[in-house]
């Protein structure tokens, strides 16, 4: 398949649904071979099927990003299957509990940090040797508007997304001379299963929740997964060859206020 990523290979975590599956489809649509990874095997296989239906090249791996042995093994298998790895998208993330800090248990705190922060660390750690071998590459980390500003809810989520923002800059500086670029993306609200679950828990009901969310974005509505996927595609491509340590905010104006 010809395109901006022809001949490249990308690994996407949390690629089964929501933003992750849109990212897999856009990267494959631009010609990349895509390793779709997730813990939701059924929907992960569905992502692969959608890519193959339109002539793209993808394969599914079950990967829990908190499991270091599985991360190491998966990257080795992806390298063996596709011959190289050029792009990592650290997309897997969870919202976690919605309680004020004084009510959160250590287990609840750690559950969010394990997926959102440790997962980014482990996948970045284990992909670096392959990016080096390929002569460079691009790591794209999904932070959030809540890695830049905050809100009076989801304390561990906000902490984790703030951590991802600076992890991206540190790695950008560490690997710049090796041609490995590292950037973060900061989405506003995007309608995905993650946000749908938050809406379903809202005391005011899901419809009122969605309207209130829309009103918080100056453009008057929340985003869709492709709004983020096209940003990832740009950062993965050579068009972004001078961009590292940067923050791509895609939020309908949310943080401009
Ligand atoms: P989503 O709809 O919940 O999809 C996330 C995927 O990651 C799910 O398939 C989930 O599987 C999987 N996952 C969960 N834990 C995992 C683990 N330990 N290892 C591997 N995969 C795991 O989420 P989304 O809304 O698309 O969000 C994707 C990323 O964008 C997240 O990092 C999120 O924080 C970030 N983001 C989202 C928004 C938004 O408004 N949606 C805004 C800003 C940032 P299960 O469903 O089985 O748990």
XYZ file of C-alpha atoms and ligand atoms in Angstrom:
305
model
C 0.000 0.000 0.000
C 1.434 3.420 -0.978
C 1.227 6.368 1.395
C 2.945 8.615 3.916
C 3.974 5.601 6.007
C 4.733 3.114 3.239
C 7.361 0.620 4.421
C 6.982 1.634 8.093
C 5.785 -0.528 10.977
C 3.768 0.812 13.913
C 2.786 -0.696 17.259
C -0.360 0.730 18.840
C -1.396 -0.101 22.420
C -5.083 -0.138 23.321
C -5.882 -0.504 19.614
C -9.134 -2.421 19.972
C -11.535 0.483 20.268
C -12.006 4.224 20.647
C -9.070 6.438 19.733
C -6.688 3.461 19.449
C -8.627 1.664 16.745
C -8.956 4.897 14.717
C -5.182 5.356 15.020
C -4.575 1.792 13.770
C -6.874 2.369 10.793
C -5.318 5.729 9.832
C -1.720 4.433 10.135
C -2.556 1.344 8.080
C -4.410 3.524 5.565
C -1.174 5.497 5.100
C 0.674 2.280 4.248
C 2.150 1.206 7.605
C 2.153 -2.381 8.802
C 0.283 -2.147 12.109
C 0.591 -4.273 15.234
C -2.774 -3.807 16.920
C -2.375 -4.629 20.618
C -4.919 -4.628 23.441
C -6.446 -6.727 26.232
C -9.825 -6.836 24.443
C -9.059 -9.618 21.959
C -12.421 -9.669 20.205
C -12.508 -5.978 19.361
C -8.765 -6.029 18.634
C -9.350 -8.695 15.978
C -12.237 -6.550 14.635
C -9.817 -3.637 14.163
C -7.498 -5.913 12.180
C -10.429 -7.174 10.076
C -11.500 -3.601 9.203
C -7.936 -2.784 8.131
C -7.628 -5.931 6.020
C -11.012 -5.285 4.366
C -9.604 -2.139 2.773
C -6.305 -3.770 1.765
C -4.197 -2.801 4.782
C -1.622 -4.863 6.647
C -2.247 -5.531 10.365
C -1.922 -8.241 12.991
C -3.309 -8.527 16.488
C -1.379 -9.259 19.700
C -2.889 -9.610 23.169
C -0.830 -7.185 25.260
C -1.401 -5.931 28.786
C 0.952 -2.938 28.929
C 1.554 -3.400 32.673
C 3.241 -6.793 32.141
C 6.936 -6.274 31.358
C 7.580 -9.834 30.159
C 4.610 -9.597 27.782
C 5.743 -6.191 26.494
C 9.275 -7.502 25.806
C 7.906 -10.636 24.089
C 5.354 -8.741 21.986
C 7.871 -6.262 20.597
C 10.220 -9.158 19.765
C 7.394 -10.953 17.924
C 6.299 -7.795 16.079
C 9.914 -7.229 14.939
C 10.099 -10.856 13.801
C 6.751 -10.672 11.949
C 7.119 -7.290 10.249
C 10.958 -7.088 10.050
C 11.306 -3.744 11.864
C 9.543 -1.269 14.173
C 9.483 2.471 13.380
C 6.564 3.884 15.380
C 5.095 3.289 18.856
C 1.781 4.823 19.876
C 1.303 4.603 23.646
C -2.472 4.912 23.593
C -3.739 2.404 26.194
C -5.158 4.247 29.178
C -7.895 4.055 31.791
C -9.881 6.749 33.584
C -9.904 5.056 36.995
C -12.004 6.033 39.971
C -13.805 9.331 40.183
C -13.397 10.316 43.845
C -11.581 13.101 45.690
C -8.019 12.308 46.806
C -8.903 11.687 50.473
C -11.271 8.864 49.470
C -8.983 7.014 47.050
C -7.352 3.759 48.150
C -3.740 3.015 47.308
C -4.932 0.143 45.107
C -7.203 2.503 43.127
C -4.354 4.993 42.720
C -1.895 2.300 41.629
C -4.350 0.783 39.136
C -4.363 4.002 37.099
C -0.625 4.623 37.430
C 0.108 1.041 36.385
C -1.670 1.301 33.036
C -1.189 4.986 32.213
C 2.372 5.607 33.443
C 4.104 2.257 33.944
C 2.623 1.065 30.624
C 4.114 4.020 28.733
C 7.459 3.454 30.476
C 7.575 -0.274 29.705
C 6.546 0.042 26.063
C 8.946 2.944 25.448
C 11.777 1.061 27.172
C 11.315 -2.057 25.088
C 10.740 -0.355 21.735
C 13.860 1.849 21.867
C 16.305 -0.908 20.770
C 14.142 -1.594 17.704
C 13.809 2.100 16.795
C 17.593 2.379 17.131
C 18.017 -0.642 14.890
C 15.714 1.022 12.319
C 17.899 4.166 12.400
C 15.295 6.282 14.207
C 11.576 6.436 14.791
C 8.636 8.154 16.417
C 7.011 7.576 19.811
C 3.639 9.223 20.321
C 2.220 9.297 23.839
C -1.465 9.908 24.523
C -1.646 12.446 27.327
C -4.764 14.643 27.591
C -5.884 18.218 28.087
C -5.683 16.944 31.669
C -1.921 16.694 31.322
C -1.908 20.490 30.901
C -4.810 21.767 32.996
C -6.893 20.017 35.653
C -10.459 19.577 36.879
C -11.936 18.685 40.269
C -12.305 14.981 39.487
C -10.267 11.834 38.600
C -7.095 12.724 40.621
C -4.970 9.728 39.568
C -5.933 10.204 35.906
C -4.798 13.817 35.891
C -1.568 12.926 37.701
C -0.868 10.153 35.196
C -1.465 12.379 32.175
C 0.782 15.103 33.628
C 3.494 12.469 34.066
C 3.152 11.346 30.442
C 3.629 14.931 29.248
C 7.042 15.210 30.931
C 8.087 11.606 30.230
C 7.663 12.522 26.557
C 9.938 15.563 26.858
C 12.626 13.681 28.819
C 12.736 10.871 26.272
C 12.674 13.407 23.430
C 15.853 14.963 24.853
C 17.517 11.624 25.630
C 17.068 10.164 22.150
C 17.084 13.253 19.893
C 20.581 12.573 18.531
C 19.543 9.047 17.597
C 16.710 10.231 15.365
C 14.055 8.992 17.773
C 11.343 11.624 18.178
C 8.976 11.605 21.172
C 5.864 13.766 21.360
C 2.664 13.908 23.379
C -0.882 14.429 22.156
C -3.442 16.208 24.316
C -7.018 15.432 23.283
C -10.071 17.258 24.551
C -13.112 15.058 25.118
C -13.537 12.441 22.393
C -16.621 10.221 22.255
C -15.253 6.718 22.964
C -16.199 3.808 25.256
C -14.063 5.484 27.981
C -16.130 8.691 27.883
C -19.367 6.769 27.388
C -18.646 4.928 30.666
C -18.095 8.274 32.435
C -21.377 9.534 30.935
C -23.235 6.442 32.134
C -22.000 7.053 35.706
C -23.010 10.740 35.688
C -25.776 11.596 38.191
C -27.409 13.937 35.628
C -27.657 11.120 33.028
C -25.622 10.446 29.854
C -27.404 12.904 27.530
C -27.121 15.848 29.920
C -23.482 14.861 30.557
C -22.721 14.896 26.824
C -24.373 18.304 26.349
C -22.455 19.753 29.285
C -19.195 18.375 27.864
C -19.935 19.797 24.425
C -20.530 23.230 25.959
C -17.050 23.185 27.546
C -15.429 23.093 24.091
C -15.443 26.473 22.275
C -16.259 24.720 18.972
C -19.540 23.602 20.601
C -19.055 19.846 20.410
C -16.717 17.099 21.554
C -14.307 15.369 19.195
C -14.227 12.058 17.388
C -11.444 9.435 17.342
C -10.249 10.421 13.847
C -9.524 13.969 15.069
C -6.760 12.419 17.173
C -5.773 9.715 14.686
C -4.849 12.299 12.028
C -2.588 14.054 14.568
C -0.874 10.747 15.323
C -0.461 10.106 11.600
C 1.284 13.476 11.212
C 3.653 12.903 14.151
C 4.447 9.395 12.880
C 5.323 10.642 9.386
C 8.470 12.343 8.041
C 6.429 15.540 7.703
C 7.034 15.893 11.446
C 10.800 15.188 11.218
C 11.709 18.427 13.067
C 9.139 17.891 15.829
C 10.233 16.321 19.101
C 9.443 17.088 22.736
C 6.341 18.847 21.509
C 2.706 18.878 22.688
C 0.026 18.532 20.057
C -3.208 19.863 21.581
C -6.336 18.667 19.749
C -9.172 19.923 21.899
C -11.673 22.119 20.044
C -10.256 25.123 21.904
C -10.798 23.726 25.424
C -7.413 24.806 26.820
C -7.373 28.149 24.988
C -9.922 29.555 27.445
P -11.058 3.402 25.538
O -12.222 3.656 24.648
O -11.325 2.940 26.926
O -10.044 2.396 24.827
C -8.843 2.065 25.499
C -8.437 0.644 25.155
O -7.291 0.318 25.983
C -9.527 -0.389 25.501
O -9.631 -1.357 24.481
C -9.006 -0.994 26.788
O -9.477 -2.317 26.996
C -7.524 -0.961 26.552
N -6.768 -1.171 27.790
C -7.141 -0.916 29.072
N -6.186 -1.338 29.925
C -5.185 -1.869 29.168
C -3.958 -2.495 29.466
N -3.544 -2.681 30.743
N -3.168 -2.916 28.451
C -3.575 -2.759 27.163
N -4.747 -2.203 26.811
C -5.540 -1.765 27.809
O -10.174 4.756 25.664
P -10.077 6.025 24.673
O -11.065 7.025 25.107
O -10.019 5.590 23.270
O -8.658 6.598 25.139
C -7.439 6.240 24.506
C -6.330 7.098 25.117
O -6.617 8.482 24.905
C -6.190 6.920 26.636
O -4.831 6.985 26.991
C -6.946 8.109 27.179
O -6.527 8.484 28.456
C -6.605 9.161 26.136
N -7.567 10.269 26.105
C -8.875 10.030 25.842
C -9.767 11.096 25.820
C -11.222 10.918 25.518
O -11.972 11.895 25.685
N -11.668 9.758 25.084
C -9.305 12.402 26.099
C -7.965 12.604 26.381
C -7.095 11.524 26.380
P -10.806 -2.527 27.940
O -11.909 -1.736 27.302
O -11.010 -4.001 27.905
O -10.418 -1.974 29.293
